[in-house]
Short mmCIF file of C-alpha atoms and ligand atoms in Angstrom, two decimals:
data_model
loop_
_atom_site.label_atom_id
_atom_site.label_comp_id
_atom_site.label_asym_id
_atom_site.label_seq_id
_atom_site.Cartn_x
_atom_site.Cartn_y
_atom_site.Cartn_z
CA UNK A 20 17.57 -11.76 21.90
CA UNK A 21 21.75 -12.68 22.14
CA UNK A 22 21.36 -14.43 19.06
CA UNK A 23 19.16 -15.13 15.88
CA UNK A 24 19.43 -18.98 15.62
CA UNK A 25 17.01 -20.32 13.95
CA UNK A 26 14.78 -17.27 14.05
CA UNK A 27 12.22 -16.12 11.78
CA UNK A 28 11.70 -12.56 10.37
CA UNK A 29 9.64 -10.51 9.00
CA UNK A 30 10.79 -7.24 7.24
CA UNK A 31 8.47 -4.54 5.92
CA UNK A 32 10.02 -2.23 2.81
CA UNK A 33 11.88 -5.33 2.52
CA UNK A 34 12.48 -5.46 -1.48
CA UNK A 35 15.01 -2.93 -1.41
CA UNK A 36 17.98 -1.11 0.48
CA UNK A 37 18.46 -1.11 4.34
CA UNK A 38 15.28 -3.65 4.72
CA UNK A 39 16.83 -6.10 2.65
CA UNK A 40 20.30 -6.04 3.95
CA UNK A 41 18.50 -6.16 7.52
CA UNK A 42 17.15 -9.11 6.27
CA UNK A 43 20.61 -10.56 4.67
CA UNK A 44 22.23 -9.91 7.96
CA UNK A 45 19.65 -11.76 9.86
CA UNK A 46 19.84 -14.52 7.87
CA UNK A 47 23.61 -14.51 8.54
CA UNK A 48 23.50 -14.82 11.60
CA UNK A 49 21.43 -17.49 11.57
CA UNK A 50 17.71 -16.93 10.46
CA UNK A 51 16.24 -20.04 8.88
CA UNK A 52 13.30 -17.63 7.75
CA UNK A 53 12.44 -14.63 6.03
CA UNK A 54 8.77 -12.77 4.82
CA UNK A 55 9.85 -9.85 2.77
CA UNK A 56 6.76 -7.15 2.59
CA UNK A 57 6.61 -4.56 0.04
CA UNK A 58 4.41 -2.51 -1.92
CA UNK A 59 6.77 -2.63 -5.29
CA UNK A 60 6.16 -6.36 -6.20
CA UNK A 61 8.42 -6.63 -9.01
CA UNK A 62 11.58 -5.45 -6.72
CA UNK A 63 9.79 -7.86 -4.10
CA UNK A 64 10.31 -10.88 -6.28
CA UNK A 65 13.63 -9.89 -7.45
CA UNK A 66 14.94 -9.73 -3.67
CA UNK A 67 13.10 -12.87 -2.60
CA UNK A 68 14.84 -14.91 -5.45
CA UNK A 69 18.12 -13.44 -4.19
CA UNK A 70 17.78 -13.85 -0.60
CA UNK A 71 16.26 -17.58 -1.30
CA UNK A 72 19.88 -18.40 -2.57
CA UNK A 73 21.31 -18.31 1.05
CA UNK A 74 19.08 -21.39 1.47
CA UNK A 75 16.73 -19.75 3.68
CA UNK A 76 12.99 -20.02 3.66
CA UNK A 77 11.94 -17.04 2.31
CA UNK A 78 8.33 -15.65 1.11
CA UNK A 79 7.72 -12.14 -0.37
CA UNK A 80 4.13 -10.76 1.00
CA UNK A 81 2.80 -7.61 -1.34
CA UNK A 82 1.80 -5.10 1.58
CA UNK A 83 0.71 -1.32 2.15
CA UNK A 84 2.17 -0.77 5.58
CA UNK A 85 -0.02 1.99 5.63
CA UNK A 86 -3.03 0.09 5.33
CA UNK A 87 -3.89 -1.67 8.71
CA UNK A 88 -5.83 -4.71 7.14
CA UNK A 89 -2.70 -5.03 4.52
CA UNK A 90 -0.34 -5.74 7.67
CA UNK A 91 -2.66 -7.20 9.67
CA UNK A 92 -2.87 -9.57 6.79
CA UNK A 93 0.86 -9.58 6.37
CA UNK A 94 1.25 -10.94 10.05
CA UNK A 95 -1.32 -13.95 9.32
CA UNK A 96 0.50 -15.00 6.22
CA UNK A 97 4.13 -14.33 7.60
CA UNK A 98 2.40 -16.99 10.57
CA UNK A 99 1.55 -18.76 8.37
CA UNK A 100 4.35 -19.70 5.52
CA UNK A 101 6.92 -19.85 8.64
CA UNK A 102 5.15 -21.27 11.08
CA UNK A 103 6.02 -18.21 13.62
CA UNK A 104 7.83 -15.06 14.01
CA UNK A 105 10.30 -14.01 16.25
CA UNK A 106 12.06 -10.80 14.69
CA UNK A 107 9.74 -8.02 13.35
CA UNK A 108 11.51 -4.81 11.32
CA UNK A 109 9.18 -2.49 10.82
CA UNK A 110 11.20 -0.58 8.09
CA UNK A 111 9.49 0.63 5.34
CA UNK A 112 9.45 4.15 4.58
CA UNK A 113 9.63 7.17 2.38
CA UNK A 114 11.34 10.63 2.24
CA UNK A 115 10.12 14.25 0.72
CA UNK A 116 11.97 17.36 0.32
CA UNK A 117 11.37 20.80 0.82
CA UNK A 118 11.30 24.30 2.90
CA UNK A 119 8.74 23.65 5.64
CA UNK A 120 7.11 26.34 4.66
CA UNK A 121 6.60 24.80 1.21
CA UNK A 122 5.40 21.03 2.02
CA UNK A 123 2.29 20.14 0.28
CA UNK A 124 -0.92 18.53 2.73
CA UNK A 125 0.02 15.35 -0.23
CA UNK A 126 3.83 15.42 1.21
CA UNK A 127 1.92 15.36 4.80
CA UNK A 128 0.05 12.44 4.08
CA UNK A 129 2.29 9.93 1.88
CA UNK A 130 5.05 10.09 4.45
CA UNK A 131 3.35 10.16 7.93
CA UNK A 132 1.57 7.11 6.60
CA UNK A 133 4.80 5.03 5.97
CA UNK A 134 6.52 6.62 8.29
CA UNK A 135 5.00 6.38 11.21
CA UNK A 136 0.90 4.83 10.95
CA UNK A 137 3.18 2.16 9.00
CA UNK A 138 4.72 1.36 12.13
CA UNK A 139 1.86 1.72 14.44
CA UNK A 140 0.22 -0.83 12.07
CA UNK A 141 3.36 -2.70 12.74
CA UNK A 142 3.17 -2.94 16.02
CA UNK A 143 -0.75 -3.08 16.65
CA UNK A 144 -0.35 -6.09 14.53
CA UNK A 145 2.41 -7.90 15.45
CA UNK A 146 3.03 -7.37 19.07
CA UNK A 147 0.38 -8.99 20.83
CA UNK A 148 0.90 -12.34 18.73
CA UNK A 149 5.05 -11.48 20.15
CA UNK A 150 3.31 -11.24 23.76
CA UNK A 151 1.29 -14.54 23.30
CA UNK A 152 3.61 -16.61 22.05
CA UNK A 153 5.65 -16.15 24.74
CA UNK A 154 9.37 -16.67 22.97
CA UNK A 155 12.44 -14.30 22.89
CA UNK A 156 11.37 -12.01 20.04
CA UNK A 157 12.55 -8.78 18.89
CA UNK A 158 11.22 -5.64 17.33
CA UNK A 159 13.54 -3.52 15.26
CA UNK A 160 12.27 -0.12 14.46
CA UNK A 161 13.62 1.66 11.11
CA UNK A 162 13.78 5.40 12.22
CA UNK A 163 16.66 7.47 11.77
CA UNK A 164 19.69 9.75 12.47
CA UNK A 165 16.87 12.24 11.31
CA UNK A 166 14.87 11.40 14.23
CA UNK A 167 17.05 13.16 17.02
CA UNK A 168 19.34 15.65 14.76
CA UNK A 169 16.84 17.17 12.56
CA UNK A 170 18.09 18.75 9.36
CA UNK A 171 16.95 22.07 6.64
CA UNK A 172 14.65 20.86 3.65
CA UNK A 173 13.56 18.03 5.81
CA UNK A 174 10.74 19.11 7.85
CA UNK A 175 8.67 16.51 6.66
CA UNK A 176 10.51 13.03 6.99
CA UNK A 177 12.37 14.27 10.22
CA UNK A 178 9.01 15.11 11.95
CA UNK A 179 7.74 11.59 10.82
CA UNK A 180 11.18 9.95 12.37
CA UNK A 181 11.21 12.20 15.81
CA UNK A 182 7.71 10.30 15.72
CA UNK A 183 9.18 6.41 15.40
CA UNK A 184 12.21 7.34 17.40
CA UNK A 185 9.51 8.14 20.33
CA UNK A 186 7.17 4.99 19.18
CA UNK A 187 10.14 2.81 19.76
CA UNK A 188 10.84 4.30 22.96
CA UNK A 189 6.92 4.27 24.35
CA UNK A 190 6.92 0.44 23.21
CA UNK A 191 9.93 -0.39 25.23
CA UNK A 192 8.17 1.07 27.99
CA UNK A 193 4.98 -0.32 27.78
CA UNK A 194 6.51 -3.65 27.12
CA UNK A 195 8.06 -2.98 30.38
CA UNK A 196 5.26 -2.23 32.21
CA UNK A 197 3.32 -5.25 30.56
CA UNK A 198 5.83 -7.55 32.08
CA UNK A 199 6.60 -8.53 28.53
CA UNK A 200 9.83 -8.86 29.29
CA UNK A 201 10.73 -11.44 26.49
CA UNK A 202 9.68 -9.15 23.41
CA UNK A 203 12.90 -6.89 23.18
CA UNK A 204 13.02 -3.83 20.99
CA UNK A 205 15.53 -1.66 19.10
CA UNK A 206 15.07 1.91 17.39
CA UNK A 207 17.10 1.79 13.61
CA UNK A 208 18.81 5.22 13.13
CA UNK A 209 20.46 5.05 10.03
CA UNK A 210 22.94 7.58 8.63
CA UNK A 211 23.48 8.03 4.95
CA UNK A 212 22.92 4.78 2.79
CA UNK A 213 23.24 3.67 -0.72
CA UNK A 214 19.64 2.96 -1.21
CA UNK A 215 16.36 3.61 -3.31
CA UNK A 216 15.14 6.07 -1.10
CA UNK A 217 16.02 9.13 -3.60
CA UNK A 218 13.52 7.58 -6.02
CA UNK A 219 10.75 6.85 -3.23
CA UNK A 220 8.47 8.73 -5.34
CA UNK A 221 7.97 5.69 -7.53
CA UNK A 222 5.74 3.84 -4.58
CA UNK A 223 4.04 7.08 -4.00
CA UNK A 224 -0.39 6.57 -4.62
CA UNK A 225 -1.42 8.91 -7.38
CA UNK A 226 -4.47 10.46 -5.20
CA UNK A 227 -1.06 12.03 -2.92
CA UNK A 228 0.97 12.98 -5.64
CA UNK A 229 0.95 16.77 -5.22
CA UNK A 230 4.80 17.05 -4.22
CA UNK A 231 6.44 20.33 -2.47
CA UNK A 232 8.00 22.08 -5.15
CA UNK A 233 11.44 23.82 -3.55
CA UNK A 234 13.67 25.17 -6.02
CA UNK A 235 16.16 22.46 -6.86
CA UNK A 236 19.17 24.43 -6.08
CA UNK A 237 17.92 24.60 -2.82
CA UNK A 238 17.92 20.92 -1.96
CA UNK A 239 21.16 20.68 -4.16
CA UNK A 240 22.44 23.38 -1.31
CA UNK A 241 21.55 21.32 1.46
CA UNK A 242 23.74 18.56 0.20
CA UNK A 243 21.62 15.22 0.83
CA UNK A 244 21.75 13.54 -2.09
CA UNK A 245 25.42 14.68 -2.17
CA UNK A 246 26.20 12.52 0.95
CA UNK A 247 24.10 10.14 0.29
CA UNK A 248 26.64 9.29 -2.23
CA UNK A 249 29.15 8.90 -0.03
CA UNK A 250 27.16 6.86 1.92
CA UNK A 251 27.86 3.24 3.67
CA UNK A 252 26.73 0.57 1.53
CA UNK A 253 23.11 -1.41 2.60
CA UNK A 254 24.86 -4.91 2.86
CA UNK A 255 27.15 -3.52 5.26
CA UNK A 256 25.09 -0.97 6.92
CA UNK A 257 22.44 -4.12 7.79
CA UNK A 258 25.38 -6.10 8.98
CA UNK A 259 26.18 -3.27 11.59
CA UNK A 260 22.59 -2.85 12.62
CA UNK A 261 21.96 -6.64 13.52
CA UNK A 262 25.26 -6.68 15.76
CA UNK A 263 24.63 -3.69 17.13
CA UNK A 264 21.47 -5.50 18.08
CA UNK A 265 23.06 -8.52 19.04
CA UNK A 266 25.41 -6.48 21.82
CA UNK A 267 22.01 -5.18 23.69
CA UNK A 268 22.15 -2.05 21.94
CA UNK A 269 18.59 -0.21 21.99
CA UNK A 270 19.95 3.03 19.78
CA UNK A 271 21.35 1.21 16.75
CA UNK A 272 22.78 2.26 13.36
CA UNK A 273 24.11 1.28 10.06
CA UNK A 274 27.10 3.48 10.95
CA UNK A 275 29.64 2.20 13.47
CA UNK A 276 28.33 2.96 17.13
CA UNK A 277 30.95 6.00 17.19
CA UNK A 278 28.62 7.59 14.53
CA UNK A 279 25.70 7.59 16.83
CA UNK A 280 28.04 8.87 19.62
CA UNK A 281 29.24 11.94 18.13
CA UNK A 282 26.13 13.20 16.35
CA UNK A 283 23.94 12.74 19.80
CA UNK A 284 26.60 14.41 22.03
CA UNK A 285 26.28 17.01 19.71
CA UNK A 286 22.51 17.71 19.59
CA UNK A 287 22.81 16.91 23.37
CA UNK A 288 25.66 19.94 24.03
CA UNK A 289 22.97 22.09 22.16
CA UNK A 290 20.02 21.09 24.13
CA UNK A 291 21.81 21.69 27.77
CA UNK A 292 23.19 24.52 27.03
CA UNK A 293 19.73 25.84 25.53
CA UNK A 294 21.58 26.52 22.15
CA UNK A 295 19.55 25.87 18.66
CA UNK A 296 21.06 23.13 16.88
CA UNK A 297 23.53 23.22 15.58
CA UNK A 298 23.78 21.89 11.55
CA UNK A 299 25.18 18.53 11.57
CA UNK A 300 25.29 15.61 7.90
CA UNK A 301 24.67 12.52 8.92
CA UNK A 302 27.80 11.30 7.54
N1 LIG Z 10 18.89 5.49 2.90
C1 LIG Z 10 19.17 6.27 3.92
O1 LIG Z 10 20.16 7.03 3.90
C2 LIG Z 10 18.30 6.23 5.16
C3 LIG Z 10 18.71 6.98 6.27
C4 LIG Z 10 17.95 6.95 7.41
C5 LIG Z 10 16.80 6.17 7.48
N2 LIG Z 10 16.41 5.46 6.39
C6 LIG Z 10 15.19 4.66 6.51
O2 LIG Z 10 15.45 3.33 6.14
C7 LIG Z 10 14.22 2.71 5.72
C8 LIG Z 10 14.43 1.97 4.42
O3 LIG Z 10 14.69 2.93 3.40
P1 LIG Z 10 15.79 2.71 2.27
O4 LIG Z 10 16.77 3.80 2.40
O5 LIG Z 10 16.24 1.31 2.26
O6 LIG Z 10 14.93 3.05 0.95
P2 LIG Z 10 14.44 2.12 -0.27
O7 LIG Z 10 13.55 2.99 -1.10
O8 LIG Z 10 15.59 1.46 -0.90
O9 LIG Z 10 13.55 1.03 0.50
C9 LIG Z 10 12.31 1.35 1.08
C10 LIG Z 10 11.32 0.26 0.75
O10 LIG Z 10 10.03 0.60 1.35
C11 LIG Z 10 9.03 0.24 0.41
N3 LIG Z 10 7.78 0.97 0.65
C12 LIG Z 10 7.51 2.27 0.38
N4 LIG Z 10 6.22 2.54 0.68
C13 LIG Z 10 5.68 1.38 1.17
C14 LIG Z 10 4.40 1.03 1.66
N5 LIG Z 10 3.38 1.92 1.70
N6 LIG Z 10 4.20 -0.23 2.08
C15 LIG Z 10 5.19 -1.16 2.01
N7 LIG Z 10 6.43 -0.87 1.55
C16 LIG Z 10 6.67 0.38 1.15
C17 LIG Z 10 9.64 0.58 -0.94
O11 LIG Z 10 8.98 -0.08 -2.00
C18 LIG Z 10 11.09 0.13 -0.75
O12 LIG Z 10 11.27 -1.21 -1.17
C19 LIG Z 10 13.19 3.83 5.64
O13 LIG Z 10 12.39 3.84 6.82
C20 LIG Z 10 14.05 5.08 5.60
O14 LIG Z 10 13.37 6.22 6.07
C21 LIG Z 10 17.13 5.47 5.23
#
């Protein structure tokens, strides 16, 4: 899509951070509509009150994206309060910490269901009503900078966004090779934002709530939460994602394109040259 128009969206992990500043941004650019899906319904309300000031039609739709009858749901009511759909973000998702060594079967679970069944639901759900109804549409993946430059006490999250990063990319070409030429889709690979995401553990079910346990010095060592601090704001970094959309971009970011750039030539010296990785912060 070259531009969102009149468009209609529907965000997953919308109530909070990146999702909802995707979903700001959209609406900026010209989205008339917005379904904001989230398992935390209070923060769900709170964001659909907010984003209903722009004067946009906007619903909030309680959803498990790892539950496939919860999004399957999700698409028929998103159909249904907006009368169609043209931009899916499949966004939601969770982080845990930890030496891979240490991760817990619980850690295992709780992410690789948001993080990446929640996006197969996604897009089992959603994109064969994109196919059928046969209008410019887009698909907007939420992976991340952690899904090509992987990073220590992270084993967990970066394994579940190598996995979306590829997703997005077997989509596009099955999309391709569907002749589906007007659903269009983008991989999300944030850097560091100002978001939630350090207290994820407050969505987290109780029947997966056996956590890794690495020392905390460790994961102080490894700096994350550190630069997350220093991180780009998720008004702006949404704003940067949809234009980056907007200019044809496939790889997007929060961060300014140059971002992307330097941290993939990087990981990309490394690979040619047969290297291991070298450490890089996604800052
Ligand atoms: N914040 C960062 O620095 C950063 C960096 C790279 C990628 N990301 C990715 O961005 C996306 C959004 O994260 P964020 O940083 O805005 O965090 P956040 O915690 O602020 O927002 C995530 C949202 O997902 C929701 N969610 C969690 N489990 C869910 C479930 N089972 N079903 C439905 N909704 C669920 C949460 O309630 C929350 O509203 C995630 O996929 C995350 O991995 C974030």
């Amino acid at each position: 899509m070259d531009s969102f128009e009149g468009a209609r969206a529907v965000v997953t992990g919308g109530a909070s951070g990146i999702g909802l500043g995707l979903a700001g941004a959209l609406v900026e650019r010209g989205a008339v509509g917005a379904a904001l899906a989230d398992i935390e319904e209070p923060a769900l309300d709170g964001a659909v009150q907010q984003l209903s000031a722009t004067g946009a039609q906007v619903v909030g739709i309680p959803t498990d994206v790892t539950d496939p009858e919860s999004v399957e749901a999700l698409a028929d009511a998103s159909w249904e309060h907006l009368g169609g759909i043209e931009v899916v973000c499949l966004n939601a998702g969770v982080f845990a910490g930890g030496y891979s060594w240490e991760t817990t079967e619980d850690d295992w679970d709780w992410v690789l269901g948001v993080n990446v069944r929640g996006v197969v639901n996604g897009i089992r759900a959603f994109v064969p009503r994109l196919i059928e109804a046969g209008r410019p549409s887009h698909v907007i993946v939420t992976a991340s900078i952690a899904g090509v430059v992987a990073s220590p006490v992270s084993a967990v999250y970066c394994t579940s966004k190598f996995a979306a990063v590829g997703l997005a990319e077997s989509l596009h070409h099955d999309l391709g090779l569907a002749g589906a030429d007007h659903v269009a889709v983008s991989v999300l690979c944030p850097g560091m934002v100002q978001t939630n995401i350090n207290r994820g553990a407050r969505n987290r079910p109780a029947g997966l709530g056996h956590a890794t346990a690495t020392d905390a010095t460790v994961l102080a060592a490894a700096g994350i939460d550190d630069a997350m601090s220093r991180g780009i704001g998720p008004v702006e970094g949404g704003r940067n994602a949809i234009a980056q959309v907007l200019e044809g971009r496939f790889y997007v970011s929060t961060q300014p394109v140059e971002f992307w750039n330097r941290l993939v030539a990087a990981e990309n010296e490394d690979r040619l040259a047969g290297r291991p990785p070298r450490f890089q912060m996604y800052e």
